[in-house]
CSV table of C-alpha atoms in Angstrom, one decimal:
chain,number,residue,atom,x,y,z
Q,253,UNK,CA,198.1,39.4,73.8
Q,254,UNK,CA,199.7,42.4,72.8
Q,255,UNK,CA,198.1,44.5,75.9
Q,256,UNK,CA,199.9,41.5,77.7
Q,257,UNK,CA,203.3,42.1,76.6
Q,258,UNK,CA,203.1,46.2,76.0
Q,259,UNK,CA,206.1,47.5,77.3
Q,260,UNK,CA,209.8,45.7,77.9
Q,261,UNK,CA,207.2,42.8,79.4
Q,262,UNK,CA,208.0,41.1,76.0
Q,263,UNK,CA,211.4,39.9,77.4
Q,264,UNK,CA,210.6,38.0,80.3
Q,265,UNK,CA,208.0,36.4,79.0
Q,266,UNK,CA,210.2,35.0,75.8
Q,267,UNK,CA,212.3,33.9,78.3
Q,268,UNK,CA,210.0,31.8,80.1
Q,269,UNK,CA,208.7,30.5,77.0
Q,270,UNK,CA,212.0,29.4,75.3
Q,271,UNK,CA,213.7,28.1,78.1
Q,272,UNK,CA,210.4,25.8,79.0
Q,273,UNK,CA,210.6,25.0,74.9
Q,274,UNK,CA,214.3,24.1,75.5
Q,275,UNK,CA,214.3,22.0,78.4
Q,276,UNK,CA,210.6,19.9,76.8
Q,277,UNK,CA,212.0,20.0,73.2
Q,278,UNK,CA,215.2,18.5,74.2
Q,279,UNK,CA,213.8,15.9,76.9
Q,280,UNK,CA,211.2,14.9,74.1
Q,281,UNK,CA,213.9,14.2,71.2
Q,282,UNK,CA,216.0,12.6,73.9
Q,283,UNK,CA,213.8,10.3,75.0
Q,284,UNK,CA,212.4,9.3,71.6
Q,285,UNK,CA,215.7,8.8,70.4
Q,286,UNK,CA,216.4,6.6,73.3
Q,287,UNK,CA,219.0,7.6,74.6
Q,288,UNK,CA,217.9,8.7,78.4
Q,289,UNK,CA,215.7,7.0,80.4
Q,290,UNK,CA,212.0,9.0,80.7
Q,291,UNK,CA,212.0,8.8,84.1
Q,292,UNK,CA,213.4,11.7,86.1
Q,293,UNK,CA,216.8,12.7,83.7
Q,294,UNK,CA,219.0,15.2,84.5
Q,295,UNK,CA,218.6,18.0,82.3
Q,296,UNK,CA,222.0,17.9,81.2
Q,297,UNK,CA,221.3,14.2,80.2
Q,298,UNK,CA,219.0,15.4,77.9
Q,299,UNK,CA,221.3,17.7,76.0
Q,300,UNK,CA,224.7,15.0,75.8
Q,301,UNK,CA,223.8,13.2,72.7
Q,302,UNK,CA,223.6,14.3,69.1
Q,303,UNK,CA,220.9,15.6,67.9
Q,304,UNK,CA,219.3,16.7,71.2
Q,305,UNK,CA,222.6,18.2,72.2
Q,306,UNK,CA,222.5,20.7,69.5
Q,307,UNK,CA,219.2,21.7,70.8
Q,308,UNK,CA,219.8,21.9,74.0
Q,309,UNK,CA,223.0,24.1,73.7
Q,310,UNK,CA,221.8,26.5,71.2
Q,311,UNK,CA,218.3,27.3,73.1
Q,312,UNK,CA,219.9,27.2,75.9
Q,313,UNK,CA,222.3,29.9,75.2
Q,314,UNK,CA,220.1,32.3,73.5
Q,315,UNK,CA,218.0,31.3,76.7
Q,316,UNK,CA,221.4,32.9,78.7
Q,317,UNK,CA,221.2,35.7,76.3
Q,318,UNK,CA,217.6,36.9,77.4
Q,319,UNK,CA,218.1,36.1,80.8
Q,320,UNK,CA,221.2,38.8,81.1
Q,321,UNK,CA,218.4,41.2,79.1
Q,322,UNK,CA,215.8,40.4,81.9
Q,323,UNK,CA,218.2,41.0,84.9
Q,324,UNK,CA,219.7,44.2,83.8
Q,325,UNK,CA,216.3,45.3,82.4
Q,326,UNK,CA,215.2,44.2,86.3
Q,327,UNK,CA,218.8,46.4,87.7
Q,328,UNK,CA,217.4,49.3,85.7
Q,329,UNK,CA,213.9,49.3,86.7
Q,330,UNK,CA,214.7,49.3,90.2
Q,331,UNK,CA,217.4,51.8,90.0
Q,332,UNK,CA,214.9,54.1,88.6
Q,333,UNK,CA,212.2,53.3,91.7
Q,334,UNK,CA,215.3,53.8,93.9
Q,335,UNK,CA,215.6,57.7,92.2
Q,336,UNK,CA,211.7,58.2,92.7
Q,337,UNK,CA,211.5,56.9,96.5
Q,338,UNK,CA,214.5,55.3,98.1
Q,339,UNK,CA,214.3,51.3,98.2
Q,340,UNK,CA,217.5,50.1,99.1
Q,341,UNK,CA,221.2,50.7,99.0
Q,342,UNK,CA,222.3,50.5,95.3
Q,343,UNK,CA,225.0,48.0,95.9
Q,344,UNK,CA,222.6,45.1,96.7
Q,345,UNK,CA,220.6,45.8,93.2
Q,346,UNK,CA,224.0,45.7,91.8
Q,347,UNK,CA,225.5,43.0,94.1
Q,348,UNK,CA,222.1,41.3,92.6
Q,349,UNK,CA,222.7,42.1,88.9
Q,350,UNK,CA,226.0,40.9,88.9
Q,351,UNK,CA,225.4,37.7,90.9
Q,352,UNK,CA,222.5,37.2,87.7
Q,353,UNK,CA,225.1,37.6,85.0
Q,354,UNK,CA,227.3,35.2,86.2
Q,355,UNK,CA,224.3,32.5,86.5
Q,356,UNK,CA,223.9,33.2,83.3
Q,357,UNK,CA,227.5,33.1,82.3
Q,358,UNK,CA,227.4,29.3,83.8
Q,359,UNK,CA,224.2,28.5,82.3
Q,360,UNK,CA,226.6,29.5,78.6
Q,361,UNK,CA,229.3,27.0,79.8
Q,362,UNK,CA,226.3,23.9,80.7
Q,363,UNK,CA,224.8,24.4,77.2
Q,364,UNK,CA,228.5,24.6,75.5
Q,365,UNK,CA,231.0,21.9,77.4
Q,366,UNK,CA,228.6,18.8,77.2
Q,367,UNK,CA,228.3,16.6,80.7
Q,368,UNK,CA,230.2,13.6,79.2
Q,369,UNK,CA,232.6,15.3,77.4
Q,370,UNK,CA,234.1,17.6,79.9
Q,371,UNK,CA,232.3,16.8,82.9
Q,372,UNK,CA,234.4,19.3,85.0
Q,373,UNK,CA,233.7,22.6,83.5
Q,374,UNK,CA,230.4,21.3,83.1
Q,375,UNK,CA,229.1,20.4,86.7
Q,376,UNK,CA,231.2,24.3,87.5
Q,377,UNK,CA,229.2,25.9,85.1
Q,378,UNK,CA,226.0,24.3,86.6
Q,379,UNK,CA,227.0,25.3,90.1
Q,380,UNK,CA,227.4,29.0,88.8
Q,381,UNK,CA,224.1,28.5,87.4
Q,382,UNK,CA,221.9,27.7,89.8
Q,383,UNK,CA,223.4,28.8,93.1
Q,384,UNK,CA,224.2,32.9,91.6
Q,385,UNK,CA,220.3,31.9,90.3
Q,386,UNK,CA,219.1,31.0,93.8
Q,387,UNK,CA,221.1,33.6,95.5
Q,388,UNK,CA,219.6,36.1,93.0
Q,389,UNK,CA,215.8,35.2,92.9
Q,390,UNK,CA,216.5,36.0,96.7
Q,391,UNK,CA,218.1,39.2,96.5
Q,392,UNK,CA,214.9,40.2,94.5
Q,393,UNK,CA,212.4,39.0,96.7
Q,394,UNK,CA,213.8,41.1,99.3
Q,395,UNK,CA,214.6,44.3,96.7
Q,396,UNK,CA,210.6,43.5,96.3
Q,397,UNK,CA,209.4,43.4,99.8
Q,398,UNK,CA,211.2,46.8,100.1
Q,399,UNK,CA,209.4,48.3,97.3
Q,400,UNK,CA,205.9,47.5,98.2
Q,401,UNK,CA,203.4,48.6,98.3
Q,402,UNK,CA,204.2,51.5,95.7
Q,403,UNK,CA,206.2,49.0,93.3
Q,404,UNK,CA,204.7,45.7,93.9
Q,405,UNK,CA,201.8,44.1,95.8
Q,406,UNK,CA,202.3,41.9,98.6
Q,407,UNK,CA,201.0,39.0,97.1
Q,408,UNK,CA,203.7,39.1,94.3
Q,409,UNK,CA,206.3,39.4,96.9
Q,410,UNK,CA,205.0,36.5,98.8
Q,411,UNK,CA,204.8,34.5,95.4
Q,412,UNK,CA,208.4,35.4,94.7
Q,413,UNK,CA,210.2,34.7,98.2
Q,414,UNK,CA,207.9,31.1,97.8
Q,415,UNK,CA,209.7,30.6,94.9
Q,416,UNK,CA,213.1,31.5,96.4
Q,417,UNK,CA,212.3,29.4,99.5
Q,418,UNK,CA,211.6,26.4,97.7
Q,419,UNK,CA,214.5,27.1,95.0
Q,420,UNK,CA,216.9,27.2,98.0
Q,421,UNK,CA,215.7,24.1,99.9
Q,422,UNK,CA,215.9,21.9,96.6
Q,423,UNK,CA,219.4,23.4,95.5
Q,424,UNK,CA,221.3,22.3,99.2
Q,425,UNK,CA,220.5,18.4,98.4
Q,426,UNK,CA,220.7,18.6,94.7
Q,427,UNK,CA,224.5,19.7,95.4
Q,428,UNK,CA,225.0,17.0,98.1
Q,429,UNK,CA,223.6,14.3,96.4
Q,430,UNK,CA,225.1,15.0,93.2
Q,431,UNK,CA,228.3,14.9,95.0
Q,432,UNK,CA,227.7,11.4,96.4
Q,433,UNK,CA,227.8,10.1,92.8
Q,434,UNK,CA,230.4,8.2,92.4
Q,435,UNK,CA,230.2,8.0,88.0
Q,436,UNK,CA,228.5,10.3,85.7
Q,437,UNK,CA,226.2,8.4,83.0
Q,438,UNK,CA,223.1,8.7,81.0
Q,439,UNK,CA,221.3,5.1,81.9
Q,440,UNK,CA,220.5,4.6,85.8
Q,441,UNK,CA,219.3,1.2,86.9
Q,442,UNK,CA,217.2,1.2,90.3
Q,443,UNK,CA,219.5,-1.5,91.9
Q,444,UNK,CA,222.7,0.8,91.7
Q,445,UNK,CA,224.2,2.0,95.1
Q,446,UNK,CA,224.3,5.6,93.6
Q,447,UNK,CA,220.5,5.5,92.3
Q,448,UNK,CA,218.4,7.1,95.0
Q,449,UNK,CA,221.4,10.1,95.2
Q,450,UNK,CA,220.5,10.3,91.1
Q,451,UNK,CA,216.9,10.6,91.8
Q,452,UNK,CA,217.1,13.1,94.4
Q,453,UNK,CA,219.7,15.3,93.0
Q,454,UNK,CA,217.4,15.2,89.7
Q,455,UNK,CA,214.0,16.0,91.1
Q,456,UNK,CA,215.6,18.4,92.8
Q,457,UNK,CA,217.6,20.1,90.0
Q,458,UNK,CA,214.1,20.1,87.9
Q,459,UNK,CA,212.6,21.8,90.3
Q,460,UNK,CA,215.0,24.8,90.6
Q,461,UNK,CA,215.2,25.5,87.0
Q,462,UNK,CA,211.2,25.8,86.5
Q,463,UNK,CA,211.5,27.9,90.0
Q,464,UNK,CA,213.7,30.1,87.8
Q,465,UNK,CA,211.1,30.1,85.2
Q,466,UNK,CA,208.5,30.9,87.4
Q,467,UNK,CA,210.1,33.3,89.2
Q,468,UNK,CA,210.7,35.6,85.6
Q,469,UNK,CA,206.8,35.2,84.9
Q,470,UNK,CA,206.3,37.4,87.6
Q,471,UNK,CA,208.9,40.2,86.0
Q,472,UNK,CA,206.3,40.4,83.6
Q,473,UNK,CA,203.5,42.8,85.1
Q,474,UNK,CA,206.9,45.1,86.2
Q,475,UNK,CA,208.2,45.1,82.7
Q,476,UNK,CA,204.6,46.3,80.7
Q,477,UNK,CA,205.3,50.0,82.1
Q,478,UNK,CA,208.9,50.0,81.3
Q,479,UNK,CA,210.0,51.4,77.3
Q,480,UNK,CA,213.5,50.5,75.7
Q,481,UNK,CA,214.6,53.9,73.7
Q,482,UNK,CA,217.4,53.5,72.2
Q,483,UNK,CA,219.7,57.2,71.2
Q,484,UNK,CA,222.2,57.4,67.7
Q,485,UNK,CA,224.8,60.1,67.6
Q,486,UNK,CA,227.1,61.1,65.6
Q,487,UNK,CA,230.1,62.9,66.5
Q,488,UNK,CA,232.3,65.3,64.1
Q,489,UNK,CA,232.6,65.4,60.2
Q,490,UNK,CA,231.4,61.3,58.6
């Protein structure tokens, strides 16, 4: 385990780990304290109501927290490549980085204004999330296919734009549908007009966060050769 995560390949892979613990966690307590239904929830719905709701928003911030570490760790690994044997343009590994913070900026507003409570900031911060995330994850699978083969293999870049290519086909109906539905709620009942837009919209919203989980596991193998040293100076008299 430690060979596993020598390097900076520590990071990613705490990410993937806590945010999969945040989103099971707070699905788990929700549903045994009965208060979403276990069958395809939003995962906002499982982070409205006290106690789940303290869960879900403080894992799901310090899951923002490492997820800004990955992504410039990420901007700063392939800025270095770029030195060694041009890549790309630096602009799109920044347009990239920058595109990643602000998912993760949105993913701090989902976990902090709760869907019921102020359901507009909330569904904005969501949108931030997950399209920046989409549009990032594909960024990188490109900033990848330009680095291999002396960066990364091929098959990692194939595993990545799959990931990005199925992350973008679920987010484009996850947006419509969710816009179709007319109330916001926790308890869906299969005769409802808006109840096939709910299930849609939620398989579809599952399956681009693990994409985004996924996608970070394969940081890891990039990450084990990369250190983190960090330089103290002091200037004039103390």
């Amino acid at each position: 385990m430690l060979c596993f995560l020598k390097g900076m390949a520590f990071v990613p892979f705490l990410l993937v780990t806590w945010s999969s613990a945040a989103f099971i966690i707070s699905y788990v307590v929700a549903v045994l304290s009965g208060h979403v239904n276990p069958f395809l929830p939003y995962i906002s719905d499982t982070g409205t109501t006290p106690p789940e709701s303290g869960i879900f928003g403080f894992m799901i911030n310090f899951s923002a927290f490492l997820g800004a570490a990955t992504m410039y760790t990420r901007y700063k690994i392939v800025e270095k490549q770029n030195q060694t044997s041009y890549i790309s343009t630096p602009v799109f590994n920044l347009v990239s980085l920058v595109l990643g913070l602000v998912g993760c900026i949105g993913m701090g507003i989902v976990a902090n204004f709760q869907e019921l409570a102020v359901p507009v900031v909330h569904d904005g911060g969501a949108l931030l999330a997950f399209v920046c995330g989409v549009v990032y994850t594909l960024l990188q699978s490109i900033i990848s296919y330009k680095s291999c083969p002396q960066w990364n293999s091929l098959s990692t870049c194939h595993v990545r734009m799959a990931i990005s290519a199925v992350s973008c086909a679920a987010v484009i109906p996850m947006i419509a549908c969710a816009s179709l539905i007319s109330i916001t709620k926790l308890e869906w009942n299969p005769k409802e007009k808006d109840y096939v837009y709910h299930v849609v919209s939620a398989i579809c919203e599952w399956t681009v966060a693990f994409g985004f989980i996924f996608y970070f596991l394969t940081f890891i193998h990039d990450f084990q050769n990369v250190t983190l040293r960090i330089s103290t100076e002091i200037n004039g008299d103390v």
